[in-house]
Short mmCIF file of C-alpha atoms and ligand atoms in Angstrom, two decimals:
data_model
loop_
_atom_site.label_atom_id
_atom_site.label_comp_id
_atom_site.label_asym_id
_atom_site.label_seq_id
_atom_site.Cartn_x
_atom_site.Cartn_y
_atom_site.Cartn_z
CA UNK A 1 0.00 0.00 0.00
CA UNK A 2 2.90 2.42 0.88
CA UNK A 3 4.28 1.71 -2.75
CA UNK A 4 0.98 2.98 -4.10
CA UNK A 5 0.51 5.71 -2.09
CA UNK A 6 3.59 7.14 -3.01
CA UNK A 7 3.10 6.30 -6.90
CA UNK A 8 -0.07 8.28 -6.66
CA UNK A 9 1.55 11.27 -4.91
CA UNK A 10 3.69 11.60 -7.32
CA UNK A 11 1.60 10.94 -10.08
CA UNK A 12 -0.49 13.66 -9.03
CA UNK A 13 2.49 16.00 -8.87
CA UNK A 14 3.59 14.99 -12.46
CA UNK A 15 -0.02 15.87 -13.54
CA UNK A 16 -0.58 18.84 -12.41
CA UNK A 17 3.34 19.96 -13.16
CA UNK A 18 2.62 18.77 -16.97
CA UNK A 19 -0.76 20.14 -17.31
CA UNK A 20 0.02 24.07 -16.03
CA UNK A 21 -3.16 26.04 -16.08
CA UNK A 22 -4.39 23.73 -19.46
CA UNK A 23 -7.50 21.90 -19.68
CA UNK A 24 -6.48 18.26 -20.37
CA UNK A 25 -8.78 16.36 -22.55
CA UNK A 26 -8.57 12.42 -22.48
CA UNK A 27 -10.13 9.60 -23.86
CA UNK A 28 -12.06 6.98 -21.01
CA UNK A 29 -12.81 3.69 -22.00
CA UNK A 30 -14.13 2.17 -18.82
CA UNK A 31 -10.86 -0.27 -18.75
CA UNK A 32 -8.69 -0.31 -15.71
CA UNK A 33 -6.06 2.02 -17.04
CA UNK A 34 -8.21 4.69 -18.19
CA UNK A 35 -9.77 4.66 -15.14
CA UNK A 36 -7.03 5.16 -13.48
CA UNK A 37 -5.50 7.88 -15.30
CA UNK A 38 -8.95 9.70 -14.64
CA UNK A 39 -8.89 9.26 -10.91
CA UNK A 40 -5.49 10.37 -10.62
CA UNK A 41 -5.68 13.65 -13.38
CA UNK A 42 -9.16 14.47 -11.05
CA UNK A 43 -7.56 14.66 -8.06
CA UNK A 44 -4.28 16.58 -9.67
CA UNK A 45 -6.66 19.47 -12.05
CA UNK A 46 -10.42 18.57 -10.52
CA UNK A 47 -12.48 19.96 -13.20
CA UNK A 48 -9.72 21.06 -15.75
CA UNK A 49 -9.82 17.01 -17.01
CA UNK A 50 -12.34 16.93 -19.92
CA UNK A 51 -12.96 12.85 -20.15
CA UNK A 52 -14.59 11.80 -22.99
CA UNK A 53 -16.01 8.39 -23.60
CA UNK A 54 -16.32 7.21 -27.09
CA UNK A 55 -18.82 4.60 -28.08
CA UNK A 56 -17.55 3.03 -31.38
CA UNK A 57 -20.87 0.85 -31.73
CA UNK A 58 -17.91 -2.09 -31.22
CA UNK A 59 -18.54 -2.14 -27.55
CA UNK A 60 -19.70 -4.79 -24.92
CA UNK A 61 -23.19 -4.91 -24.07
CA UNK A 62 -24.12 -1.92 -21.74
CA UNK A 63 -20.94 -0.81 -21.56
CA UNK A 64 -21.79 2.71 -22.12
CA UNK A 65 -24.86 3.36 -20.44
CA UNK A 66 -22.65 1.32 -17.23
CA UNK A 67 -19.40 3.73 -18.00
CA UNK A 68 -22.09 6.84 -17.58
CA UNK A 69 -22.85 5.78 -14.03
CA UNK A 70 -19.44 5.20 -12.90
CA UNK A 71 -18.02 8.26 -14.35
CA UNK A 72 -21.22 10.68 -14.18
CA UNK A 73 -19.47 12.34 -11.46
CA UNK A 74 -16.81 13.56 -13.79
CA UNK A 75 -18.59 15.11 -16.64
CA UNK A 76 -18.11 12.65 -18.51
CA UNK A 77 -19.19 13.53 -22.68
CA UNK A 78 -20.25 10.40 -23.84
CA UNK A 79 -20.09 10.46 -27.68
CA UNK A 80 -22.69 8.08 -29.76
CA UNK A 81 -20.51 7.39 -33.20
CA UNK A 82 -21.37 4.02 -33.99
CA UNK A 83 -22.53 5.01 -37.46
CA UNK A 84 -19.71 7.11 -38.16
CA UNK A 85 -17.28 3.72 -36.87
CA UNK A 86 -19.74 0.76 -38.59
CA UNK A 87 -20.06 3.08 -41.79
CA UNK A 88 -16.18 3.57 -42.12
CA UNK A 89 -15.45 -0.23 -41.87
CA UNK A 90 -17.96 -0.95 -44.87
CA UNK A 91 -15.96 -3.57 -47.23
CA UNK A 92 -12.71 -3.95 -45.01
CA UNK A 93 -11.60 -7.06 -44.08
CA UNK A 94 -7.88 -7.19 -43.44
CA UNK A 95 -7.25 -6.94 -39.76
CA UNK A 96 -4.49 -4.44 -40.07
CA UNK A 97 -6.48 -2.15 -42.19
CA UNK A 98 -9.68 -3.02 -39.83
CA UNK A 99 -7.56 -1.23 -36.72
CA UNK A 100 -6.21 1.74 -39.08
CA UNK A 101 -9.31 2.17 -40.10
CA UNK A 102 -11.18 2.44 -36.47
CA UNK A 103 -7.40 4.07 -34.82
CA UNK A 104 -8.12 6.56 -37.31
CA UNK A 105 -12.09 6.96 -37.11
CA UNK A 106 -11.40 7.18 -33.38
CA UNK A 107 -8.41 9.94 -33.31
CA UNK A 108 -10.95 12.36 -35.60
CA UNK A 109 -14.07 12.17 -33.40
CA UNK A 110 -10.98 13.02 -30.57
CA UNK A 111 -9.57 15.65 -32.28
CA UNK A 112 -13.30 16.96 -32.35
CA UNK A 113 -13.95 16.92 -29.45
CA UNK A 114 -10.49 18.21 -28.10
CA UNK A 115 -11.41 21.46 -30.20
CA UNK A 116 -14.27 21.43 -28.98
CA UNK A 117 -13.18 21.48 -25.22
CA UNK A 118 -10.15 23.58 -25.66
CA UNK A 119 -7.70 21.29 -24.19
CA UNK A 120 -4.14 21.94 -25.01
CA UNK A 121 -2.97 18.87 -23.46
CA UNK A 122 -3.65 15.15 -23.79
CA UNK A 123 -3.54 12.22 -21.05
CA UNK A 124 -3.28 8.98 -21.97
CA UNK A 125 -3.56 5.72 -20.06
CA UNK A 126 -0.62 3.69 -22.10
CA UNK A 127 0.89 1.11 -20.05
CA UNK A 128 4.22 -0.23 -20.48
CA UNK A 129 3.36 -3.54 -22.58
CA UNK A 130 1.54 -0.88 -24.92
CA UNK A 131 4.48 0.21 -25.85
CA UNK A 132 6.30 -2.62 -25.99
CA UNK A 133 4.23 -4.32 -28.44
CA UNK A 134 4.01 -1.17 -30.64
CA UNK A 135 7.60 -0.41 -30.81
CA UNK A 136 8.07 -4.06 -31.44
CA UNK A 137 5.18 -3.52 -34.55
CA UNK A 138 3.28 -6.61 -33.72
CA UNK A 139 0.13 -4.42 -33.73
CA UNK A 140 -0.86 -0.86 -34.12
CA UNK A 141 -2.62 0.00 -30.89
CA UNK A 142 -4.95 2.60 -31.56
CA UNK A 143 -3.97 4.76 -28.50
CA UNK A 144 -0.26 4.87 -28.46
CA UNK A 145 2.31 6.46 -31.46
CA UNK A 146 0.85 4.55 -34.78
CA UNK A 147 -2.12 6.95 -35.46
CA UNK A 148 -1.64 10.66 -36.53
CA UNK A 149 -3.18 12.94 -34.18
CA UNK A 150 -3.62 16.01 -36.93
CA UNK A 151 -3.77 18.47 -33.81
CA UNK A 152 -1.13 19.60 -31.53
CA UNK A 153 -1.43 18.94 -28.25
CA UNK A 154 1.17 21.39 -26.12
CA UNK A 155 1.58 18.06 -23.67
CA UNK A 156 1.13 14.06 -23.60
CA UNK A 157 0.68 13.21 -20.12
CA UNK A 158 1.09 9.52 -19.37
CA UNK A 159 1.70 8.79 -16.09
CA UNK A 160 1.16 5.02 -16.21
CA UNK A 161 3.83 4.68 -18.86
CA UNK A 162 6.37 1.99 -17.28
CA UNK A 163 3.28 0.01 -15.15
CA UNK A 164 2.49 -3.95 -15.87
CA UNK A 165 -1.45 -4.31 -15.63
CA UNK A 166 -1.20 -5.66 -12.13
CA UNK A 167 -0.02 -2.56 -10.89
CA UNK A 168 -2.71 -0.30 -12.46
CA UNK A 169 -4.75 -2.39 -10.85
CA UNK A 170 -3.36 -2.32 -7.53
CA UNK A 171 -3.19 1.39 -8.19
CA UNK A 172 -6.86 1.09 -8.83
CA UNK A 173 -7.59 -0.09 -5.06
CA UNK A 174 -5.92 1.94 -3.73
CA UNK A 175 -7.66 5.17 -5.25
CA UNK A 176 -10.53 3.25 -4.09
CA UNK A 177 -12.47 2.73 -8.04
CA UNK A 178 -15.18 0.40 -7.87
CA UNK A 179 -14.08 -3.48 -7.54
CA UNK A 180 -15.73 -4.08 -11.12
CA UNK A 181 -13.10 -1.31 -12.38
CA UNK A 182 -10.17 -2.96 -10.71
CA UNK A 183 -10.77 -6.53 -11.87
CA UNK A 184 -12.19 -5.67 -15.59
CA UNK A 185 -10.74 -7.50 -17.72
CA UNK A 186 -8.64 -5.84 -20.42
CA UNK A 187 -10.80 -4.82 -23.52
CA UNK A 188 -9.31 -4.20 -26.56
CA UNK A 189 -9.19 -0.81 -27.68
CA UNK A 190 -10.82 -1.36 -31.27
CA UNK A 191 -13.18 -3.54 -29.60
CA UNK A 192 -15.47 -6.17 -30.99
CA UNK A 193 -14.46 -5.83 -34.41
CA UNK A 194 -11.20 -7.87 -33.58
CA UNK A 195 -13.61 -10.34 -32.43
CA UNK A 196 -15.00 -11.18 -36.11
CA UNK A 197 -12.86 -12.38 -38.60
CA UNK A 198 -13.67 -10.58 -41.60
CA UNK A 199 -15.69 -7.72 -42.26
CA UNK A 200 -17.71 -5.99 -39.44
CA UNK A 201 -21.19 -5.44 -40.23
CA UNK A 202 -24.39 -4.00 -37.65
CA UNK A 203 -25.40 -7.64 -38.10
CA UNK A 204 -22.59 -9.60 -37.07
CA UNK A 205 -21.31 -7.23 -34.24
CA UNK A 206 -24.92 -7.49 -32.31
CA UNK A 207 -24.37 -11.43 -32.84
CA UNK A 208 -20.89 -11.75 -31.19
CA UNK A 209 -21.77 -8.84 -28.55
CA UNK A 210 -24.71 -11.56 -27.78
CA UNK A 211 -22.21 -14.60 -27.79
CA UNK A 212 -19.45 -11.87 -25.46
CA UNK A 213 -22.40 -11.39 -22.81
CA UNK A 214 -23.46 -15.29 -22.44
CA UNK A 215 -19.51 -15.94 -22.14
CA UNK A 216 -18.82 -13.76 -19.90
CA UNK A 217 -21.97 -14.78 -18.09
CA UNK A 218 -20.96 -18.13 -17.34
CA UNK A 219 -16.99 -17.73 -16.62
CA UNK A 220 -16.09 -14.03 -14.97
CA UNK A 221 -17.51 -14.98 -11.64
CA UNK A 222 -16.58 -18.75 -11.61
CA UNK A 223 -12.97 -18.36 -12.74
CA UNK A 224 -11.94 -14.60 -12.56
CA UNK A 225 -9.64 -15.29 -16.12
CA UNK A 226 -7.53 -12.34 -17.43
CA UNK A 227 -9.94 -12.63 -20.25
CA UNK A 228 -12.91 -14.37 -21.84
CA UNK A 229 -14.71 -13.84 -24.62
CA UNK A 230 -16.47 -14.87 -27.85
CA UNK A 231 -15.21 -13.97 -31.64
CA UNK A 232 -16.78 -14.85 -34.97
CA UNK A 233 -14.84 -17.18 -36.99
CA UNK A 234 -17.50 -17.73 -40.09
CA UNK A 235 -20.64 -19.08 -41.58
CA UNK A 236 -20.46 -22.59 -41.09
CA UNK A 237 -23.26 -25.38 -41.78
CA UNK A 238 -25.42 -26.79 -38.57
CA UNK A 239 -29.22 -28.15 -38.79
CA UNK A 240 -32.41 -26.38 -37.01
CA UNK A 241 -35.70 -28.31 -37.46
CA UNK A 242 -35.38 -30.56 -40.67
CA UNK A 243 -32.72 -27.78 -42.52
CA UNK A 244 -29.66 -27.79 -43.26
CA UNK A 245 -28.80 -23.95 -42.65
CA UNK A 246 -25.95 -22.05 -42.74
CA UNK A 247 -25.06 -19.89 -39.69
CA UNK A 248 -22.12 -18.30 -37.46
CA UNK A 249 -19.25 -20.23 -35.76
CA UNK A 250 -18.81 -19.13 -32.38
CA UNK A 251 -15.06 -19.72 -30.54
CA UNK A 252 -15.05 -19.27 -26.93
CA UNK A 253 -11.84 -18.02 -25.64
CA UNK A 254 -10.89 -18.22 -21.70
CA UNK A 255 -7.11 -17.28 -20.54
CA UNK A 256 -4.90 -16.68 -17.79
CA UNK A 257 -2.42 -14.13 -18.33
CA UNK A 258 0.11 -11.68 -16.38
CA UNK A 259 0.88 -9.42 -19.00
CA UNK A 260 -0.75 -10.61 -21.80
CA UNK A 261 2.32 -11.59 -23.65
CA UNK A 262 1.77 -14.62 -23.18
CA UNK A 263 -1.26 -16.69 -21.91
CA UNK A 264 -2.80 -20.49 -21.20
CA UNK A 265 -5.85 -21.66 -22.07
CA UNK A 266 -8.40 -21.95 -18.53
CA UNK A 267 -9.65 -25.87 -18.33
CA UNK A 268 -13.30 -25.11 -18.02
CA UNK A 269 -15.18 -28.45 -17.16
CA UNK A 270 -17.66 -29.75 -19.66
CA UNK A 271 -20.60 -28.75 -18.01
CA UNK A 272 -20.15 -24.93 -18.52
CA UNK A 273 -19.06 -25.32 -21.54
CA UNK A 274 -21.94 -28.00 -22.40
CA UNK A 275 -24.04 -24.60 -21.08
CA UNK A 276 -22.12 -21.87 -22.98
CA UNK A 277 -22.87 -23.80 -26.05
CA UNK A 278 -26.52 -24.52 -25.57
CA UNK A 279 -27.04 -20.66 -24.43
CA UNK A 280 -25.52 -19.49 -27.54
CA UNK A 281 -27.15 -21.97 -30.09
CA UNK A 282 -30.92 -21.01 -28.86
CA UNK A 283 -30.31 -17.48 -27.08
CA UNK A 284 -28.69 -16.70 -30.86
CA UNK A 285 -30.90 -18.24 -33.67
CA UNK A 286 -28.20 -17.40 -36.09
CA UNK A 287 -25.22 -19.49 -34.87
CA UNK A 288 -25.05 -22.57 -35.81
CA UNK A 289 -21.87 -24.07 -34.04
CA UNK A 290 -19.67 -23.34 -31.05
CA UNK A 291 -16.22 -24.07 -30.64
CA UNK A 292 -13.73 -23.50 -27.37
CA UNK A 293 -10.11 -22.77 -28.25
CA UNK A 294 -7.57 -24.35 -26.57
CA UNK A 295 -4.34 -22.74 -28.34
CA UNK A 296 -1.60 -21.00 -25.81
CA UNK A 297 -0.45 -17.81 -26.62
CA UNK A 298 2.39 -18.03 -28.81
CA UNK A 299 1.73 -19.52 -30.90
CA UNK A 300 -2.10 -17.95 -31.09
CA UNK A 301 -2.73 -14.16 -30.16
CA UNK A 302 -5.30 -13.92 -27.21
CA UNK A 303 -7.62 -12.01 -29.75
CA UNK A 304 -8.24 -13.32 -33.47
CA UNK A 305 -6.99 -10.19 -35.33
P1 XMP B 1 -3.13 -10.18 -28.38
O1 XMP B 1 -4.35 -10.46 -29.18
O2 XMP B 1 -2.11 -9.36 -29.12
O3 XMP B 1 -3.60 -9.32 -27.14
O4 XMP B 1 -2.52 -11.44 -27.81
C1 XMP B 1 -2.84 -9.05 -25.98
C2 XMP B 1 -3.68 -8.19 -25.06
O5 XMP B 1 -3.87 -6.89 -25.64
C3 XMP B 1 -5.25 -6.63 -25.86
N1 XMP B 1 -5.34 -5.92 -27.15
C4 XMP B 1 -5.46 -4.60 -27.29
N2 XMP B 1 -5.58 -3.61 -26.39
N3 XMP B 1 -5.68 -2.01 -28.14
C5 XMP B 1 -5.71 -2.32 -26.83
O6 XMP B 1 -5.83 -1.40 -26.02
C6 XMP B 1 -5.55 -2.95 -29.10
O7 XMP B 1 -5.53 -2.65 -30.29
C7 XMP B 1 -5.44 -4.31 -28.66
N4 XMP B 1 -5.31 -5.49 -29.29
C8 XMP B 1 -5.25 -6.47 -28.34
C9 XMP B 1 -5.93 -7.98 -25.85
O8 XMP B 1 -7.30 -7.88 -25.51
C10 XMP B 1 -5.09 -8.74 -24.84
O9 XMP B 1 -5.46 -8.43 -23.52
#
């Protein structure tokens, strides 16, 4: 506790060093880190932060109206640009171009709203793994270096820099956030569009946002993973009545992780997964056939794209 008090002390010292007399604009997601980087900037500038939440139309299943309640307190502008996401992604399909495409869609709408709030300076919530894996160029993460913010921010605050996950969320106890906020699992930031293989369309995202609910349903509580979840690998062929129809193939994904660089598959027993499978099949007409992946990372990624 003494290691986080003083990490917080200072961190709210750097903050309000960085920041001067600017309003700081930032972008909260609900995850652990942004969370973090709110409570801390809040209790460095109070009302100077300008958090602004982002909903994509690629996010979990009352994720924003639960992200309003936590953060209410905070002024929190939530911003409704699924269209303006689900129209840009029209006809892509390559997973690099899929994250360009939303990085990008995502730094406009923030370079909006930055204007619109006056902010000179930016805080970010990048954690040292962020920048590990996008120096290394295994992935463009959509909120570190990669995308070109076409606005100048005077300052990048990012006080969470050279943390490991556990940390922020150690830090997150001891700023006292909600439990739910200190043991979310990690989400990633373009959301559930690396969760179907393929072109994103309204359709498909509402079906694996369906399939992400029942599957985290069943395992948060029982097994507390670093992450669970359900992507869309395809149409595939499965029977319902007397037909033979074509519909989605589910993959359920459950890992343990400490950093996600690397991560084992969770042995769930049959019976949940007997459950997870039945849920999906009849809570989701259109999938026809679930599948649980039992591939370490290496050699797989924890998400599909
Ligand atoms: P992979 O799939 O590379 O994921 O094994 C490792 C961890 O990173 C998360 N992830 C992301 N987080 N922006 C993020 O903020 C992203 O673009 C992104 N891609 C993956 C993933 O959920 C896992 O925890």
């Amino acid at each position: 506790m003494v290691k986080e008090e003083q990490f917080i002390s200072d961190a709210v010292e750097e903050i309000r060093r960085e920041a001067g007399d600017r309003r700081v604009v930032m972008a909260l997601s609900g995850g652990v880190d942004s969370s973090v980087c709110a409570a801390l900037a809040a209790r460095a500038i109070g009302d100077r932060l300008e958090p602004i939440y982002v909903d994509t139309g690629l996010m979990r299943k009352g994720e924003t109206e639960r992200i309003s309640q936590v953060f209410g307190n905070l002024h929190l502008h939530v911003v409704s640009a699924g269209d303006e996401f689900l129209d840009a992604l029209k006809g892509v399909r390559d997973p690099e171009a899929k994250r360009k495409v939303i990085g990008e869609r995502f730094i406009r709408v923030f370079e909006r709203e930055a204007r619109r709030t006056g902010a000179r300076a930016l805080l970010q919530g990048t954690i040292y793994p962020d920048r590990i894996e996008s120096e290394g160029g295994i992935k463009s993460h959509h909120n570190v270096g990669g995308m070109p913010l076409h606005m100048e921010f005077e300052k990048v605050i990012e006080p969470l820099r050279d943390l490991y996950k556990d940390e922020v969320r150690a830090l997150a106890g001891a700023l006292g956030l909600p439990p739910e906020i200190q043991h979310r699992m990690p989400f990633p930031g373009p959301g559930l569009a690396v969760r179907v293989i393929g072109e994103v369309s309204r359709e498909n995202i509402e079906v694996v946002r369906e399939a992400n609910w029942i599957v985290e349903d069943e395992i948060v509580e029982q097994f507390n993973p670093w992450q669970c979840f359900a992507a869309l690998l395809g149409l595939g062929t499965g029977v319902k009545g007397d037909n033979r129809v074509h519909g989605w193939v589910v993959a359920v994904r459950a890992v343990n992780s400490r950093d996600g660089m690397t991560a084992d598959p969770l042995h769930i027993p049959w019976d949940v997964l007997d459950r997870i499978a039945s849920r999906i099949t009849s809570e989701i007409p259109s999938v026809a056939r679930v599948v649980y992946d039992i591939t370490p990372k290496p050699p797989a990624t924890i998400e599909y794209e």
